[in-house]
Amino acid sequence: MGFILGALGPADAAIIRDLQEPIVNTLRKAAEDVRKGRADNNCLRWFGDNTAAWKHQLALMLSRFASVVNTTDITVNCLHWRERDPDYGAWALEPTGGWNNYTNLTRAQQGRNFTIFLDRGFSSVPTYRPTAHTASDTKFQTLVHELSHLIIDTRDHVYGPIRCRARAVSNSAQARVNADSWGYFVEDLR
C-alpha cells in the first residue's frame, strides 16, 4: 500500500520511495501539533485561521490524510520525456469517482485510481527546504500539494509562498482549500 512506482527513472523512484514515510509521519506530527496548540502561527500563516473550530477540523483531516497515504495505492508516474514541461513539478490525475474528499478510508480504497505524474520541474527542486523557516517549492512540498488534490479535494487558487501567505490574509476560505498552502503548512511542521 502507499506509493506505487510507475515508469520512473531510478533517481525519481528512489526519491519517491524515500518520501512516503516522512510524508505520513509529518502529517501525523502536524495533526498532533495542531491538537496541542503548537501550530497556531502556522495555521494563521498558511490558512488565515487558527480558531478552535478550524484547528479541530484540520487535525482530523491531517490524521485521515496520513492514513489514506499510508494505506491506499497511489501511483506515481512520469510523463514521457518529450511531454515533460520544465515549468511544472507534478500534477494529479482526476480520481475515479471525480474530485472529492476521500479522507474516509473506505471511500478512498474503493478503486479511486489515485495517480500523480511527475514533470520536469520536479527534478529541479531540492527534496526538502534548504534552510529552516524559508518556504520554497521542494519535492516533499510538491507531493503533499498533489496528494492534497487527490485526498482532500484542494484547488489551485494561488501558487508560491508569498501569494499563499497573502491569500491567507485576504481570503481564508480559499487559503484553507489551496493545495500549495497545504504543502507549505505540512513542510513547515516537518
Coordinates of C-alpha atoms in Angstrom, one line a residue:
M1 CA 0.0 0.0 0.0
G2 CA 1.1 3.6 -0.4
F3 CA 3.1 4.8 -3.4
I4 CA 3.2 2.5 -6.4
L5 CA 6.1 3.4 -8.6
G6 CA 5.2 3.7 -12.3
A7 CA 7.5 4.4 -15.2
L8 CA 10.1 6.4 -13.1
G9 CA 13.8 6.6 -13.6
P10 CA 16.0 5.2 -10.8
A11 CA 16.7 8.6 -9.2
D12 CA 13.0 9.6 -9.1
A13 CA 12.0 6.1 -7.9
A14 CA 14.4 6.3 -5.0
I15 CA 13.2 9.8 -4.0
I16 CA 9.5 8.8 -4.1
R17 CA 10.2 5.6 -2.2
D18 CA 12.1 7.6 0.4
L19 CA 9.5 10.3 0.8
Q20 CA 6.4 8.2 1.6
E21 CA 7.3 7.6 5.3
P22 CA 8.4 11.2 6.0
I23 CA 5.2 12.5 4.5
V24 CA 3.0 10.1 6.5
N25 CA 5.0 10.8 9.7
T26 CA 4.9 14.6 9.1
L27 CA 1.1 14.5 8.5
R28 CA 0.6 12.7 11.8
K29 CA 3.0 15.0 13.6
A30 CA 1.2 18.0 12.1
A31 CA -2.1 16.7 13.4
E32 CA -0.7 16.3 16.9
D33 CA 0.9 19.8 16.8
V34 CA -2.4 21.3 15.7
R35 CA -4.3 19.4 18.5
K36 CA -1.8 20.6 21.1
G37 CA -1.8 24.2 20.0
R38 CA 1.8 24.1 18.7
A39 CA 0.8 25.1 15.2
D40 CA -1.3 28.2 15.8
N41 CA 1.2 30.5 14.0
N42 CA 1.4 28.1 11.1
C43 CA -2.4 27.8 10.8
L44 CA -2.6 31.6 10.7
R45 CA 0.3 32.0 8.2
W46 CA -1.0 29.4 5.7
F47 CA -4.7 29.3 6.2
G48 CA -5.5 32.6 7.8
D49 CA -7.4 30.8 10.6
N50 CA -6.3 29.5 13.9
T51 CA -9.8 29.3 15.5
A52 CA -10.6 26.2 17.6
A53 CA -13.2 25.0 15.1
W54 CA -10.7 25.2 12.2
K55 CA -7.9 23.5 14.2
H56 CA -10.3 20.7 15.2
Q57 CA -11.2 20.1 11.6
L58 CA -7.6 20.5 10.4
A59 CA -6.2 18.0 12.9
L60 CA -8.9 15.4 11.9
M61 CA -8.1 16.0 8.2
L62 CA -4.4 15.7 8.7
S63 CA -4.8 12.4 10.6
R64 CA -7.1 10.9 8.0
F65 CA -4.9 12.3 5.2
A66 CA -1.9 10.4 6.7
S67 CA -3.9 7.1 6.9
V68 CA -5.0 7.3 3.3
V69 CA -1.5 8.0 2.1
N70 CA -0.2 5.1 4.2
T71 CA -2.8 2.5 3.3
T72 CA -4.1 3.3 -0.2
D73 CA -2.4 2.7 -3.6
I74 CA -1.2 5.9 -5.1
T75 CA 0.6 5.5 -8.4
V76 CA 3.4 8.0 -9.1
N77 CA 4.3 8.1 -12.7
C78 CA 6.5 10.1 -15.1
L79 CA 5.5 11.6 -18.4
H80 CA 7.5 10.6 -21.5
W81 CA 10.5 12.9 -21.6
R82 CA 9.2 14.7 -24.8
E83 CA 5.9 15.6 -23.0
R84 CA 7.5 16.9 -19.8
D85 CA 7.4 20.7 -19.0
P86 CA 10.2 22.3 -17.1
D87 CA 7.8 24.8 -15.5
Y88 CA 5.7 22.2 -13.8
G89 CA 6.7 19.9 -10.9
A90 CA 3.8 17.5 -11.0
W91 CA 0.1 17.1 -11.5
A92 CA -2.7 14.8 -10.2
L93 CA -5.0 12.9 -12.4
E94 CA -8.7 13.2 -11.5
P95 CA -9.6 10.1 -9.4
T96 CA -12.2 7.6 -10.5
G97 CA -15.3 9.0 -8.9
G98 CA -14.2 12.6 -9.5
W99 CA -12.6 15.2 -7.3
N100 CA -13.9 14.8 -3.8
N101 CA -12.8 14.5 -0.2
Y102 CA -11.5 10.9 0.3
T103 CA -10.4 11.1 3.9
N104 CA -12.8 8.3 4.7
L105 CA -10.6 5.1 4.2
T106 CA -13.5 3.1 2.9
R107 CA -14.2 5.6 0.2
A108 CA -10.6 6.1 -0.6
Q109 CA -9.9 2.5 -1.1
Q110 CA -12.8 1.9 -3.5
G111 CA -10.8 1.9 -6.7
R112 CA -10.2 5.6 -6.9
N113 CA -7.2 5.2 -9.2
F114 CA -5.1 7.9 -7.4
T115 CA -2.3 8.9 -9.8
I116 CA 0.4 11.6 -9.7
F117 CA 2.5 12.5 -12.7
L118 CA 5.9 14.0 -12.2
D119 CA 7.0 16.7 -14.6
R120 CA 10.5 18.1 -15.3
G121 CA 10.2 20.8 -12.7
F122 CA 10.2 18.1 -10.0
S123 CA 13.8 17.3 -10.8
S124 CA 14.9 20.9 -10.4
V125 CA 13.9 21.5 -6.8
P126 CA 15.5 20.1 -3.6
T127 CA 14.0 17.2 -1.7
Y128 CA 13.5 19.3 1.4
R129 CA 13.8 23.0 2.2
P130 CA 17.5 24.1 2.1
T131 CA 17.0 26.2 5.2
A132 CA 14.5 26.2 8.0
H133 CA 11.7 28.8 8.1
T134 CA 12.1 29.6 4.4
A135 CA 9.1 28.3 2.4
S136 CA 10.0 27.1 -1.1
D137 CA 9.0 24.5 -3.5
T138 CA 10.5 21.1 -2.8
K139 CA 9.9 17.6 -3.8
F140 CA 8.3 17.0 -0.3
Q141 CA 6.0 20.1 -0.7
T142 CA 5.1 19.2 -4.3
L143 CA 4.0 15.7 -3.3
V144 CA 1.9 16.9 -0.4
H145 CA 0.4 19.5 -2.7
E146 CA -0.6 16.8 -5.3
L147 CA -1.8 14.4 -2.6
S148 CA -4.0 17.1 -1.2
H149 CA -5.8 17.4 -4.5
L150 CA -6.4 13.6 -4.6
I151 CA -7.4 13.1 -1.0
I152 CA -8.8 16.3 0.5
D153 CA -10.0 17.9 -2.8
T154 CA -7.9 21.1 -2.7
R155 CA -7.7 23.6 -5.5
D156 CA -5.1 25.8 -7.1
H157 CA -6.1 29.3 -6.2
V158 CA -2.6 30.6 -5.9
Y159 CA 1.0 29.3 -6.1
G160 CA 4.1 30.1 -4.2
P161 CA 4.7 31.0 -0.6
I162 CA 4.3 34.8 -1.0
R163 CA 0.9 34.5 -2.7
C164 CA -0.2 31.8 -0.3
R165 CA 0.5 33.9 2.7
A166 CA -1.2 36.9 1.1
R167 CA -4.3 34.7 0.3
A168 CA -4.4 33.6 3.9
V169 CA -4.8 37.3 4.9
S170 CA -7.2 38.2 2.1
N171 CA -9.4 35.1 1.8
S172 CA -9.1 32.5 4.5
A173 CA -11.8 30.3 2.9
Q174 CA -9.7 29.9 -0.3
A175 CA -6.5 29.5 1.7
R176 CA -7.9 26.6 3.6
V177 CA -8.5 24.7 0.3
N178 CA -5.4 25.8 -1.6
A179 CA -3.1 23.0 -2.4
D180 CA 0.2 25.0 -2.2
S181 CA -0.9 26.3 1.2
W182 CA -1.3 22.7 2.4
G183 CA 2.1 21.8 1.0
Y184 CA 3.9 24.7 2.8
F185 CA 2.0 24.2 6.0
V186 CA 2.9 20.5 6.2
E187 CA 6.5 21.1 5.4
D188 CA 6.7 23.8 8.0
L189 CA 5.8 21.2 10.6
R190 CA 8.3 18.6 9.3

